Every structure is written in C-alpha cells, then in structure tokens.
C-alpha cells in the first residue's frame, strides 16, 4: 500500500473493506483485546465481496484524524500476528495478513492487510479462552462477519442469511460466470475426460454444467518453436469451447503436440525491440489468466490429453511465465534496455539448426513453409529468446 491508497481509504467512511483504530489492541493478557483482534480479523475475512480488507491503526474512527501509533507499545508486525493465528485451532485455514507501516503527516500509521479468500467461513474448531481473552471467550463454530461498518458482536454469531452468502462465496456462486469457470478449472481432481461420437471433451464432475469441448480447426502452422523440443514436432490445432450448459463462455486455442499425444493451450506471443526497431519474439503465459488455468488443468488432471513429466518439461523449456500483464511489461521494458545482448543470445549455431531441420523434414509435409531456412532460423531464435528470458528471471529476483 502507498500513501495515495491510504488517503483514499481515510477519505471514505468505514465500510465492509476497512476500519480505523486509534490504537493497537492491548497486549495485556488480563483483558479481552486478543479476542477483539481475532474477532475483527475473522469479521473481515468473512465478507462476501472479493477484495482485500484493511485495519488502519493510528487514525481515529470518528473524525478520521491521523494521530499515529509511533508511541504505541502494543504494535504487532506481520510475523507476530501470523505466528499467533497459526497457533489457534482455525478452520478451514488461518487468515493471511500483512502489516505495513507508512509515514504520513509526521506520524506512523500501521495498516493490517487481510487477504481475500473464498475459504470461508473461518471459525475456531475448538473454543478459546483464558489469557488475552478475558471475559469474552470465543466458542467453537462461532462465525463473525461484517455488514457495512459493523462487526458481529463478540458474543454473537452470523445469522442464516449471512452464512448462506458466505457459502455462496466459497462455491463461487457470487462470481460472474467466467470467474466461476476460472474457479472450477483449479479443482483439478474433479474433472473427467470423455469421448463421444461428436468429439472429445472434459467435464466437471461436481457440476456437469461446466464442460470443455475440443473442436478441430484449420491452421497454416504445421510446427511451432515450442514443438521443436518434442519427439515429433508436427502439430494440429483445435478450439477449446468452455461451456456452461449450452452457452459458450470462452473459446481458447489448443495445440496437439508430439503426434497428438497431449494437448496444450497455445501460448501468447511476447516481443522486445532494440533501438533500431528490430523485434525479437518469444512465447509466454500469464499465470493470472483463464488460459493458464486451463493449461494447468490439462497438465494436472492425469487424463488422455495430459502430457507426461518429460513432455511437459520439454514444452515449457522456452515458454516464459509472467504473473500478469504488469509483470510482462516490466520484464520486457528491461529486456529492451539490453536488447543487443538478447539478440546475441538468440543466435543458434549450425549444429542446432541442423537438428531442427532434420526433425522438421521428418514430421512436416513437404513444401511447408516451416522447412525454409528462414523459418527454421526464426523458430530457433524464438526458442533461444524464451530460454534467455527464463534464465535471466531466475538470476534476477527483481524480475520475478
């Protein structure tokens, strides 16, 4: 969080996403402040929206005046809160929190960031009382939540409607249909492969309305740089139709690799350029994308369309993984500043070109454009650029 983000929150009255505290919770074990802190954390985890929440210390809740906590003896850091939460009998898992300190108007303000999760509701498996809980023990199964600017009281629990909404969030029923699809794609063990007379596909066993149908499509490319690492380099193309009931939610390009022994989502194309506008290309995935969620499902569901370990390793050897678009832009901006070094590393020796040429001549139809010297050289460069970027990111933590 930066100062601008903090001021945006301070300018907004307390709601289901943030709350102001003039001071930290007292660490005196004879009072009930630890119970209050746990209740507040649980209340923000058990919200029905899909955003992170914030407890802001050093700001009054009535006037929103910045008073600071630099002299507060009861401050906690991330490790202290994490260790404490992990020591409690929390179901289904301990909340993820992070504490950041910002200097604002001559004061220090602590912000506890409570990460959003669909693993809700959270509660204690067994009751907690005694030191730090004073006269307010928290019972087993007691669910705290937050509505607008008000938390469930420490002696209360969420009502039926609130619990229903939390379970809707857990199941993804509060999400747009594409986000729901993204969620079920990550449940690898509950997808089944099927073959019908009208084609092949995979279906989500817990909700058969979610399914993926693979449809043949024509494409000119008979080989791609990412197929050169396979035993057979020829490829064929399909469209994966992500369906909910009869509706097509998304269509994603699929490539059949190694003589159609396994499927993969066609990766995106990345590029960098030097000062002379000479462009170098490579292939990549963005981990936060729907496409990559499908790629991970194919790789991990252990079906007839999944690669074995060796095939997957070979496939991924020149494909770069980015967290998101912002991550890709950051890395490519750096690569442009060293484009000449990248270009030098992209060159292939004649021995490697000869190996690629032999494999292509064996598997690709005669007369295909992929058999030209120019095409082989360009594919080899794309492989080398991808490998160079992957090695560079491993060696440079700032690019990860």
mmCIF file of C-alpha atoms in Angstrom:
data_model
loop_
_atom_site.group_PDB
_atom_site.id
_atom_site.type_symbol
_atom_site.label_atom_id
_atom_site.label_comp_id
_atom_site.label_asym_id
_atom_site.label_seq_id
_atom_site.Cartn_x
_atom_site.Cartn_y
_atom_site.Cartn_z
ATOM 1 C CA UNK A 1 0.000 0.000 0.000
ATOM 2 C CA UNK A 2 1.225 3.529 -0.755
ATOM 3 C CA UNK A 3 0.320 6.904 0.721
ATOM 4 C CA UNK A 4 -2.184 7.669 -2.041
ATOM 5 C CA UNK A 5 -4.069 4.430 -1.402
ATOM 6 C CA UNK A 6 -4.109 5.140 2.323
ATOM 7 C CA UNK A 7 -5.566 8.634 1.861
ATOM 8 C CA UNK A 8 -8.307 7.224 -0.382
ATOM 9 C CA UNK A 9 -9.333 4.941 2.476
ATOM 10 C CA UNK A 10 -9.105 7.710 5.072
ATOM 11 C CA UNK A 11 -11.356 9.913 2.936
ATOM 12 C CA UNK A 12 -14.002 7.154 2.959
ATOM 13 C CA UNK A 13 -16.148 6.258 5.952
ATOM 14 C CA UNK A 14 -15.723 2.814 7.455
ATOM 15 C CA UNK A 15 -17.351 0.028 5.465
ATOM 16 C CA UNK A 16 -17.039 -3.695 4.736
ATOM 17 C CA UNK A 17 -13.484 -3.199 3.456
ATOM 18 C CA UNK A 18 -11.783 -1.020 6.075
ATOM 19 C CA UNK A 19 -11.905 0.088 9.703
ATOM 20 C CA UNK A 20 -9.991 2.702 11.698
ATOM 21 C CA UNK A 21 -8.333 2.129 15.077
ATOM 22 C CA UNK A 22 -6.777 4.907 17.110
ATOM 23 C CA UNK A 23 -4.517 2.375 18.868
ATOM 24 C CA UNK A 24 -3.433 -1.236 18.556
ATOM 25 C CA UNK A 25 -5.094 -3.901 20.678
ATOM 26 C CA UNK A 26 -3.562 -4.021 24.148
ATOM 27 C CA UNK A 27 -1.246 -6.964 24.755
ATOM 28 C CA UNK A 28 -2.224 -7.139 28.441
ATOM 29 C CA UNK A 29 -3.199 -10.791 28.893
ATOM 30 C CA UNK A 30 -5.733 -9.974 31.608
ATOM 31 C CA UNK A 31 -8.088 -8.178 29.226
ATOM 32 C CA UNK A 32 -10.128 -9.245 26.193
ATOM 33 C CA UNK A 33 -8.175 -7.416 23.482
ATOM 34 C CA UNK A 34 -6.836 -10.520 21.768
ATOM 35 C CA UNK A 35 -10.393 -11.757 21.463
ATOM 36 C CA UNK A 36 -11.282 -8.387 19.891
ATOM 37 C CA UNK A 37 -8.395 -8.633 17.417
ATOM 38 C CA UNK A 38 -9.333 -12.165 16.405
ATOM 39 C CA UNK A 39 -12.978 -11.153 16.033
ATOM 40 C CA UNK A 40 -12.044 -8.187 13.828
ATOM 41 C CA UNK A 41 -9.760 -10.273 11.608
ATOM 42 C CA UNK A 42 -12.389 -13.011 11.251
ATOM 43 C CA UNK A 43 -15.069 -10.398 10.507
ATOM 44 C CA UNK A 44 -13.084 -9.029 7.574
ATOM 45 C CA UNK A 45 -12.198 -12.482 6.251
ATOM 46 C CA UNK A 46 -15.870 -13.484 6.410
ATOM 47 C CA UNK A 47 -17.075 -10.834 3.975
ATOM 48 C CA UNK A 48 -18.989 -11.637 0.806
ATOM 49 C CA UNK A 49 -17.094 -9.322 -1.542
ATOM 50 C CA UNK A 50 -13.887 -10.419 -3.276
ATOM 51 C CA UNK A 51 -11.397 -7.782 -2.156
ATOM 52 C CA UNK A 52 -8.682 -7.431 0.475
ATOM 53 C CA UNK A 53 -9.632 -5.600 3.688
ATOM 54 C CA UNK A 54 -7.760 -3.155 5.896
ATOM 55 C CA UNK A 55 -7.458 -2.429 9.613
ATOM 56 C CA UNK A 56 -5.832 1.007 9.873
ATOM 57 C CA UNK A 57 -4.090 1.874 13.157
ATOM 58 C CA UNK A 58 -3.283 5.468 14.112
ATOM 59 C CA UNK A 59 -6.458 7.065 12.703
ATOM 60 C CA UNK A 60 -9.487 7.994 14.822
ATOM 61 C CA UNK A 61 -12.720 6.328 13.726
ATOM 62 C CA UNK A 62 -14.971 9.332 14.319
ATOM 63 C CA UNK A 63 -13.073 12.271 12.764
ATOM 64 C CA UNK A 64 -10.565 10.174 10.755
ATOM 65 C CA UNK A 65 -7.749 12.272 12.154
ATOM 66 C CA UNK A 66 -4.218 10.878 11.758
ATOM 67 C CA UNK A 67 -2.804 10.590 15.296
ATOM 68 C CA UNK A 68 -0.164 7.915 14.661
ATOM 69 C CA UNK A 69 0.969 4.877 16.607
ATOM 70 C CA UNK A 70 4.699 5.634 16.860
ATOM 71 C CA UNK A 71 4.433 5.630 20.651
ATOM 72 C CA UNK A 72 2.121 2.630 20.906
ATOM 73 C CA UNK A 73 3.801 -0.150 22.898
ATOM 74 C CA UNK A 74 1.317 -2.768 21.677
ATOM 75 C CA UNK A 75 2.194 -2.765 17.973
ATOM 76 C CA UNK A 76 2.361 -6.067 16.125
ATOM 77 C CA UNK A 77 4.275 -6.964 12.980
ATOM 78 C CA UNK A 78 3.353 -9.470 10.273
ATOM 79 C CA UNK A 79 5.345 -12.343 11.769
ATOM 80 C CA UNK A 80 3.874 -11.922 15.251
ATOM 81 C CA UNK A 81 0.270 -11.959 14.005
ATOM 82 C CA UNK A 82 0.910 -14.816 11.579
ATOM 83 C CA UNK A 83 2.524 -16.956 14.279
ATOM 84 C CA UNK A 84 -0.358 -16.233 16.650
ATOM 85 C CA UNK A 85 -3.027 -17.092 14.084
ATOM 86 C CA UNK A 86 -1.202 -20.305 13.155
ATOM 87 C CA UNK A 87 -1.200 -21.333 16.826
ATOM 88 C CA UNK A 88 -5.007 -21.205 17.005
ATOM 89 C CA UNK A 89 -7.401 -24.038 16.025
ATOM 90 C CA UNK A 90 -8.744 -22.172 12.978
ATOM 91 C CA UNK A 91 -10.892 -23.809 10.300
ATOM 92 C CA UNK A 92 -10.528 -24.158 7.361
ATOM 93 C CA UNK A 93 -7.181 -22.296 7.465
ATOM 94 C CA UNK A 94 -5.537 -19.349 9.211
ATOM 95 C CA UNK A 95 -6.217 -15.979 7.536
ATOM 96 C CA UNK A 96 -3.355 -14.428 5.581
ATOM 97 C CA UNK A 97 -2.426 -10.991 6.904
ATOM 98 C CA UNK A 98 0.364 -8.492 6.351
ATOM 99 C CA UNK A 99 1.268 -5.364 8.345
ATOM 100 C CA UNK A 100 2.719 -2.349 6.537
ATOM 101 C CA UNK A 101 3.856 0.948 8.085
ATOM 102 C CA UNK A 102 3.519 4.283 6.306
ATOM 103 C CA UNK A 103 4.842 7.687 7.356
ATOM 104 C CA UNK A 104 2.068 10.255 6.949
ATOM 105 C CA UNK A 105 1.991 13.877 8.107
ATOM 106 C CA UNK A 106 4.726 13.326 10.639
ATOM 107 C CA UNK A 107 3.139 10.174 12.062
ATOM 108 C CA UNK A 108 3.449 6.437 11.557
ATOM 109 C CA UNK A 109 0.314 4.581 10.517
ATOM 110 C CA UNK A 110 0.131 0.763 10.573
ATOM 111 C CA UNK A 111 -2.112 -0.987 8.072
ATOM 112 C CA UNK A 112 -3.066 -4.629 8.573
ATOM 113 C CA UNK A 113 -3.950 -6.036 5.154
ATOM 114 C CA UNK A 114 -6.322 -9.001 5.436
ATOM 115 C CA UNK A 115 -6.186 -11.011 2.238
ATOM 116 C CA UNK A 116 -9.356 -12.040 0.472
ATOM 117 C CA UNK A 117 -10.127 -15.747 0.272
ATOM 118 C CA UNK A 118 -13.004 -17.977 -0.761
ATOM 119 C CA UNK A 119 -12.137 -20.399 2.048
ATOM 120 C CA UNK A 120 -14.978 -19.074 4.173
ATOM 121 C CA UNK A 121 -16.455 -19.040 6.711
ATOM 122 C CA UNK A 122 -13.455 -19.120 9.065
ATOM 123 C CA UNK A 123 -14.025 -20.004 12.707
ATOM 124 C CA UNK A 124 -12.392 -21.756 15.653
ATOM 125 C CA UNK A 125 -12.611 -25.538 15.657
ATOM 126 C CA UNK A 126 -12.493 -25.519 19.455
ATOM 127 C CA UNK A 127 -13.203 -22.682 21.854
ATOM 128 C CA UNK A 128 -10.569 -20.232 23.034
ATOM 129 C CA UNK A 129 -10.491 -18.604 26.444
ATOM 130 C CA UNK A 130 -8.028 -17.601 29.137
ATOM 131 C CA UNK A 131 -5.010 -15.346 28.611
ATOM 132 C CA UNK A 132 -5.789 -12.466 26.280
ATOM 133 C CA UNK A 133 -9.457 -13.417 26.037
ATOM 134 C CA UNK A 134 -10.599 -12.161 29.462
ATOM 135 C CA UNK A 135 -14.366 -12.252 29.909
ATOM 136 C CA UNK A 136 -15.018 -12.851 26.203
ATOM 137 C CA UNK A 137 -14.099 -16.416 25.234
ATOM 138 C CA UNK A 138 -14.733 -17.331 21.605
ATOM 139 C CA UNK A 139 -16.720 -20.510 21.134
ATOM 140 C CA UNK A 140 -16.253 -23.333 18.619
ATOM 141 C CA UNK A 141 -18.024 -22.648 15.334
ATOM 142 C CA UNK A 142 -18.749 -19.023 16.224
ATOM 143 C CA UNK A 143 -18.778 -17.056 12.944
ATOM 144 C CA UNK A 144 -18.023 -13.339 12.922
ATOM 145 C CA UNK A 145 -18.774 -11.270 9.851
ATOM 146 C CA UNK A 146 -19.163 -7.614 8.904
ATOM 147 C CA UNK A 147 -22.076 -5.693 7.410
ATOM 148 C CA UNK A 148 -21.310 -2.165 6.270
ATOM 149 C CA UNK A 149 -19.292 -0.707 9.210
ATOM 150 C CA UNK A 150 -20.451 -3.103 11.929
ATOM 151 C CA UNK A 151 -18.934 -6.412 13.033
ATOM 152 C CA UNK A 152 -20.803 -9.263 14.651
ATOM 153 C CA UNK A 153 -20.716 -8.765 18.421
ATOM 154 C CA UNK A 154 -18.161 -10.837 20.305
ATOM 155 C CA UNK A 155 -20.976 -12.803 21.992
ATOM 156 C CA UNK A 156 -22.920 -13.309 18.769
ATOM 157 C CA UNK A 157 -22.597 -15.234 15.504
ATOM 158 C CA UNK A 158 -23.597 -14.755 11.879
ATOM 159 C CA UNK A 159 -27.240 -15.347 11.024
ATOM 160 C CA UNK A 160 -28.624 -17.790 8.458
ATOM 161 C CA UNK A 161 -28.642 -15.333 5.558
ATOM 162 C CA UNK A 162 -25.069 -14.223 6.234
ATOM 163 C CA UNK A 163 -23.886 -17.838 6.379
ATOM 164 C CA UNK A 164 -25.707 -18.596 3.137
ATOM 165 C CA UNK A 165 -23.894 -15.729 1.393
ATOM 166 C CA UNK A 166 -20.532 -16.917 2.739
ATOM 167 C CA UNK A 167 -21.101 -20.418 1.379
ATOM 168 C CA UNK A 168 -22.132 -18.885 -1.941
ATOM 169 C CA UNK A 169 -18.762 -17.133 -1.983
ATOM 170 C CA UNK A 170 -16.990 -20.378 -1.074
ATOM 171 C CA UNK A 171 -18.656 -22.133 -4.018
ATOM 172 C CA UNK A 172 -18.060 -19.188 -6.372
ATOM 173 C CA UNK A 173 -21.787 -18.587 -6.857
ATOM 174 C CA UNK A 174 -21.342 -14.860 -6.248
ATOM 175 C CA UNK A 175 -18.981 -14.511 -9.227
ATOM 176 C CA UNK A 176 -19.612 -13.704 -12.918
ATOM 177 C CA UNK A 177 -19.762 -16.888 -14.976
ATOM 178 C CA UNK A 178 -16.227 -16.505 -16.429
ATOM 179 C CA UNK A 179 -14.792 -16.146 -12.925
ATOM 180 C CA UNK A 180 -16.816 -19.170 -11.809
ATOM 181 C CA UNK A 181 -15.285 -21.110 -14.684
ATOM 182 C CA UNK A 182 -11.828 -19.970 -13.609
ATOM 183 C CA UNK A 183 -12.541 -21.245 -10.104
ATOM 184 C CA UNK A 184 -13.688 -24.720 -11.150
ATOM 185 C CA UNK A 185 -10.743 -25.062 -13.559
ATOM 186 C CA UNK A 186 -8.485 -25.037 -10.486
ATOM 187 C CA UNK A 187 -10.233 -28.068 -8.970
ATOM 188 C CA UNK A 188 -8.092 -30.494 -10.974
ATOM 189 C CA UNK A 189 -9.139 -33.758 -9.347
ATOM 190 C CA UNK A 190 -12.827 -33.358 -10.194
ATOM 191 C CA UNK A 191 -12.583 -33.122 -13.982
ATOM 192 C CA UNK A 192 -13.260 -36.195 -16.145
ATOM 193 C CA UNK A 193 -12.225 -36.942 -19.708
ATOM 194 C CA UNK A 194 -14.873 -38.287 -22.074
ATOM 195 C CA UNK A 195 -15.177 -39.437 -25.675
ATOM 196 C CA UNK A 196 -18.460 -39.208 -27.570
ATOM 197 C CA UNK A 197 -19.375 -39.750 -31.184
ATOM 198 C CA UNK A 198 -19.472 -35.988 -31.642
ATOM 199 C CA UNK A 199 -15.972 -35.445 -30.246
ATOM 200 C CA UNK A 200 -13.970 -35.407 -27.040
ATOM 201 C CA UNK A 201 -14.029 -33.162 -24.013
ATOM 202 C CA UNK A 202 -13.725 -32.859 -20.265
ATOM 203 C CA UNK A 203 -16.472 -32.269 -17.718
ATOM 204 C CA UNK A 204 -16.564 -31.015 -14.130
ATOM 205 C CA UNK A 205 -17.964 -33.908 -12.128
ATOM 206 C CA UNK A 206 -19.244 -31.778 -9.225
ATOM 207 C CA UNK A 207 -21.306 -29.631 -11.599
ATOM 208 C CA UNK A 208 -21.656 -31.186 -15.084
ATOM 209 C CA UNK A 209 -22.990 -27.876 -16.443
ATOM 210 C CA UNK A 210 -19.309 -26.916 -16.676
ATOM 211 C CA UNK A 211 -17.598 -28.685 -19.559
ATOM 212 C CA UNK A 212 -14.988 -28.123 -22.266
ATOM 213 C CA UNK A 213 -15.427 -29.389 -25.818
ATOM 214 C CA UNK A 214 -12.440 -29.658 -28.179
ATOM 215 C CA UNK A 215 -13.293 -28.752 -31.786
ATOM 216 C CA UNK A 216 -10.926 -29.179 -34.757
ATOM 217 C CA UNK A 217 -9.810 -26.055 -36.577
ATOM 218 C CA UNK A 218 -7.684 -25.441 -39.637
ATOM 219 C CA UNK A 219 -4.420 -23.562 -39.286
ATOM 220 C CA UNK A 220 -1.481 -22.984 -41.592
ATOM 221 C CA UNK A 221 1.220 -23.634 -38.996
ATOM 222 C CA UNK A 222 2.468 -27.230 -39.131
ATOM 223 C CA UNK A 223 5.088 -26.680 -36.405
ATOM 224 C CA UNK A 224 5.896 -24.001 -33.843
ATOM 225 C CA UNK A 225 9.041 -23.126 -31.885
ATOM 226 C CA UNK A 226 7.560 -24.713 -28.730
ATOM 227 C CA UNK A 227 7.022 -28.013 -30.587
ATOM 228 C CA UNK A 228 10.681 -28.393 -31.613
ATOM 229 C CA UNK A 229 11.557 -29.889 -28.209
ATOM 230 C CA UNK A 230 9.159 -32.823 -28.639
ATOM 231 C CA UNK A 231 9.977 -36.235 -30.154
ATOM 232 C CA UNK A 232 7.616 -35.356 -33.005
ATOM 233 C CA UNK A 233 7.495 -31.702 -33.997
ATOM 234 C CA UNK A 234 4.325 -31.683 -36.128
ATOM 235 C CA UNK A 235 1.218 -30.136 -34.568
ATOM 236 C CA UNK A 236 -2.517 -29.809 -35.163
ATOM 237 C CA UNK A 237 -4.960 -27.235 -33.875
ATOM 238 C CA UNK A 238 -8.255 -27.169 -32.007
ATOM 239 C CA UNK A 239 -10.542 -24.742 -30.240
ATOM 240 C CA UNK A 240 -11.468 -25.400 -26.617
ATOM 241 C CA UNK A 241 -15.046 -24.242 -26.105
ATOM 242 C CA UNK A 242 -15.609 -23.518 -22.415
ATOM 243 C CA UNK A 243 -19.316 -24.188 -21.946
ATOM 244 C CA UNK A 244 -21.779 -23.633 -19.146
ATOM 245 C CA UNK A 245 -24.905 -25.548 -20.013
ATOM 246 C CA UNK A 246 -25.375 -24.695 -23.711
ATOM 247 C CA UNK A 247 -23.621 -21.312 -23.583
ATOM 248 C CA UNK A 248 -20.077 -20.888 -24.880
ATOM 249 C CA UNK A 249 -18.340 -18.749 -22.246
ATOM 250 C CA UNK A 250 -14.919 -18.578 -23.905
ATOM 251 C CA UNK A 251 -13.006 -20.059 -26.824
ATOM 252 C CA UNK A 252 -9.290 -20.792 -26.403
ATOM 253 C CA UNK A 253 -6.789 -22.041 -28.996
ATOM 254 C CA UNK A 254 -5.396 -25.519 -28.317
ATOM 255 C CA UNK A 255 -2.431 -27.234 -29.935
ATOM 256 C CA UNK A 256 -1.948 -31.004 -30.166
ATOM 257 C CA UNK A 257 1.714 -31.841 -29.616
ATOM 258 C CA UNK A 258 4.114 -34.756 -30.102
ATOM 259 C CA UNK A 259 1.977 -36.524 -32.658
ATOM 260 C CA UNK A 260 -1.251 -35.615 -30.766
ATOM 261 C CA UNK A 261 -0.054 -37.415 -27.632
ATOM 262 C CA UNK A 262 -1.113 -34.444 -25.468
ATOM 263 C CA UNK A 263 -2.816 -31.070 -25.651
ATOM 264 C CA UNK A 264 -1.630 -27.640 -24.570
ATOM 265 C CA UNK A 265 -3.108 -24.173 -24.562
ATOM 266 C CA UNK A 266 -1.475 -22.163 -27.325
ATOM 267 C CA UNK A 267 0.833 -19.703 -25.506
ATOM 268 C CA UNK A 268 0.826 -15.955 -26.097
ATOM 269 C CA UNK A 269 3.474 -14.196 -28.173
ATOM 270 C CA UNK A 270 5.738 -11.674 -26.467
ATOM 271 C CA UNK A 271 8.184 -9.327 -28.149
ATOM 272 C CA UNK A 272 11.013 -6.903 -27.474
ATOM 273 C CA UNK A 273 12.767 -4.433 -29.738
ATOM 274 C CA UNK A 274 16.084 -2.612 -29.810
ATOM 275 C CA UNK A 275 16.806 0.995 -30.762
ATOM 276 C CA UNK A 276 16.679 0.020 -34.425
ATOM 277 C CA UNK A 277 13.137 -1.384 -34.008
ATOM 278 C CA UNK A 278 14.336 -4.907 -34.772
ATOM 279 C CA UNK A 279 11.893 -7.162 -32.961
ATOM 280 C CA UNK A 280 12.555 -10.445 -31.230
ATOM 281 C CA UNK A 281 9.666 -12.771 -30.427
ATOM 282 C CA UNK A 282 9.094 -15.492 -27.854
ATOM 283 C CA UNK A 283 6.205 -17.372 -26.201
ATOM 284 C CA UNK A 284 4.717 -16.845 -22.746
ATOM 285 C CA UNK A 285 1.807 -17.477 -20.389
ATOM 286 C CA UNK A 286 0.301 -15.160 -17.782
ATOM 287 C CA UNK A 287 -0.385 -17.082 -14.587
ATOM 288 C CA UNK A 288 -3.442 -14.997 -13.638
ATOM 289 C CA UNK A 289 -5.202 -15.677 -16.968
ATOM 290 C CA UNK A 290 -8.055 -18.051 -17.740
ATOM 291 C CA UNK A 291 -5.859 -19.569 -20.453
ATOM 292 C CA UNK A 292 -3.192 -20.597 -17.988
ATOM 293 C CA UNK A 293 -5.778 -22.003 -15.581
ATOM 294 C CA UNK A 294 -6.896 -24.294 -18.418
ATOM 295 C CA UNK A 295 -3.284 -25.188 -19.208
ATOM 296 C CA UNK A 296 -2.702 -26.178 -15.573
ATOM 297 C CA UNK A 297 -5.859 -28.300 -15.565
ATOM 298 C CA UNK A 298 -4.761 -30.181 -18.687
ATOM 299 C CA UNK A 299 -1.318 -30.764 -17.176
ATOM 300 C CA UNK A 300 -2.587 -31.990 -13.810
ATOM 301 C CA UNK A 301 -5.813 -33.923 -14.402
ATOM 302 C CA UNK A 302 -3.934 -37.074 -15.439
ATOM 303 C CA UNK A 303 -6.066 -37.965 -18.462
ATOM 304 C CA UNK A 304 -5.562 -38.982 -22.082
ATOM 305 C CA UNK A 305 -4.958 -35.338 -23.049
ATOM 306 C CA UNK A 306 -2.320 -34.669 -20.356
ATOM 307 C CA UNK A 307 1.449 -34.664 -21.004
ATOM 308 C CA UNK A 308 3.862 -36.860 -19.109
ATOM 309 C CA UNK A 309 6.512 -35.199 -16.980
ATOM 310 C CA UNK A 310 9.211 -35.268 -19.664
ATOM 311 C CA UNK A 311 6.969 -33.911 -22.408
ATOM 312 C CA UNK A 312 5.742 -31.083 -20.189
ATOM 313 C CA UNK A 313 9.279 -30.171 -19.135
ATOM 314 C CA UNK A 314 10.383 -30.031 -22.778
ATOM 315 C CA UNK A 315 7.339 -27.991 -23.764
ATOM 316 C CA UNK A 316 7.909 -25.400 -21.034
ATOM 317 C CA UNK A 317 11.669 -25.035 -21.501
ATOM 318 C CA UNK A 318 11.339 -21.917 -23.689
ATOM 319 C CA UNK A 319 7.953 -20.578 -22.505
ATOM 320 C CA UNK A 320 8.149 -17.670 -20.072
ATOM 321 C CA UNK A 321 5.744 -17.448 -17.119
ATOM 322 C CA UNK A 322 4.568 -13.986 -16.053
ATOM 323 C CA UNK A 323 2.339 -13.204 -13.087
ATOM 324 C CA UNK A 324 0.179 -10.808 -15.110
ATOM 325 C CA UNK A 325 0.273 -8.110 -17.801
ATOM 326 C CA UNK A 326 2.060 -5.682 -15.492
ATOM 327 C CA UNK A 327 4.797 -8.224 -14.804
ATOM 328 C CA UNK A 328 5.256 -8.847 -18.542
ATOM 329 C CA UNK A 329 5.529 -5.112 -19.264
ATOM 330 C CA UNK A 330 8.126 -4.691 -16.514
ATOM 331 C CA UNK A 331 10.318 -7.528 -17.797
ATOM 332 C CA UNK A 332 10.002 -6.532 -21.451
ATOM 333 C CA UNK A 333 10.902 -2.941 -20.610
ATOM 334 C CA UNK A 334 14.108 -4.192 -19.012
ATOM 335 C CA UNK A 335 14.798 -6.519 -21.936
ATOM 336 C CA UNK A 336 14.512 -3.618 -24.375
ATOM 337 C CA UNK A 337 17.299 -1.869 -22.457
ATOM 338 C CA UNK A 338 19.599 -4.864 -23.082
ATOM 339 C CA UNK A 339 18.154 -5.814 -26.468
ATOM 340 C CA UNK A 340 21.557 -6.200 -28.110
ATOM 341 C CA UNK A 341 22.587 -8.799 -25.515
ATOM 342 C CA UNK A 342 19.291 -10.618 -26.022
ATOM 343 C CA UNK A 343 19.795 -10.544 -29.781
ATOM 344 C CA UNK A 344 23.262 -12.066 -29.466
ATOM 345 C CA UNK A 345 21.928 -14.844 -27.262
ATOM 346 C CA UNK A 346 19.152 -15.551 -29.766
ATOM 347 C CA UNK A 347 21.544 -16.761 -32.451
ATOM 348 C CA UNK A 348 21.750 -20.533 -32.958
ATOM 349 C CA UNK A 349 24.784 -22.499 -34.033
ATOM 350 C CA UNK A 350 24.671 -24.562 -37.193
ATOM 351 C CA UNK A 351 24.515 -27.843 -35.279
ATOM 352 C CA UNK A 352 21.232 -26.912 -33.555
ATOM 353 C CA UNK A 353 19.757 -25.593 -36.802
ATOM 354 C CA UNK A 354 20.679 -28.897 -38.454
ATOM 355 C CA UNK A 355 18.895 -30.854 -35.700
ATOM 356 C CA UNK A 356 15.745 -28.756 -36.097
ATOM 357 C CA UNK A 357 15.885 -29.080 -39.875
ATOM 358 C CA UNK A 358 16.152 -32.869 -39.676
ATOM 359 C CA UNK A 359 13.205 -33.151 -37.281
ATOM 360 C CA UNK A 360 11.046 -30.864 -39.410
ATOM 361 C CA UNK A 361 11.861 -32.702 -42.631
ATOM 362 C CA UNK A 362 10.800 -35.952 -40.951
ATOM 363 C CA UNK A 363 7.460 -34.774 -39.495
ATOM 364 C CA UNK A 364 6.241 -31.813 -41.551
ATOM 365 C CA UNK A 365 4.692 -32.207 -45.046
ATOM 366 C CA UNK A 366 6.978 -31.448 -47.970
ATOM 367 C CA UNK A 367 6.579 -27.891 -49.224
ATOM 368 C CA UNK A 368 5.580 -26.485 -45.827
ATOM 369 C CA UNK A 369 6.881 -23.007 -45.088
ATOM 370 C CA UNK A 370 8.407 -24.309 -41.854
ATOM 371 C CA UNK A 371 11.051 -26.133 -43.925
ATOM 372 C CA UNK A 372 12.620 -22.942 -45.289
ATOM 373 C CA UNK A 373 15.974 -21.863 -43.862
ATOM 374 C CA UNK A 374 14.497 -18.511 -42.835
ATOM 375 C CA UNK A 375 11.615 -20.143 -40.941
ATOM 376 C CA UNK A 376 13.940 -22.578 -39.135
ATOM 377 C CA UNK A 377 16.254 -19.740 -38.145
ATOM 378 C CA UNK A 378 13.330 -17.640 -36.843
ATOM 379 C CA UNK A 379 11.894 -20.524 -34.821
ATOM 380 C CA UNK A 380 15.305 -21.259 -33.327
ATOM 381 C CA UNK A 381 15.658 -17.604 -32.319
ATOM 382 C CA UNK A 382 12.277 -17.652 -30.578
ATOM 383 C CA UNK A 383 13.305 -20.733 -28.605
ATOM 384 C CA UNK A 384 16.589 -19.096 -27.600
ATOM 385 C CA UNK A 385 14.948 -15.806 -26.597
ATOM 386 C CA UNK A 386 12.490 -17.659 -24.366
ATOM 387 C CA UNK A 387 15.274 -19.636 -22.691
ATOM 388 C CA UNK A 388 17.345 -16.480 -22.212
ATOM 389 C CA UNK A 389 14.461 -14.642 -20.515
ATOM 390 C CA UNK A 390 13.717 -17.593 -18.219
ATOM 391 C CA UNK A 391 17.373 -17.818 -17.138
ATOM 392 C CA UNK A 392 17.554 -14.054 -16.661
ATOM 393 C CA UNK A 393 14.464 -14.041 -14.433
ATOM 394 C CA UNK A 394 15.890 -16.860 -12.278
ATOM 395 C CA UNK A 395 19.111 -14.909 -11.762
ATOM 396 C CA UNK A 396 17.433 -11.554 -11.100
ATOM 397 C CA UNK A 397 14.902 -11.579 -8.214
ATOM 398 C CA UNK A 398 13.695 -8.099 -9.177
ATOM 399 C CA UNK A 399 12.312 -9.539 -12.406
ATOM 400 C CA UNK A 400 10.415 -12.388 -10.713
#
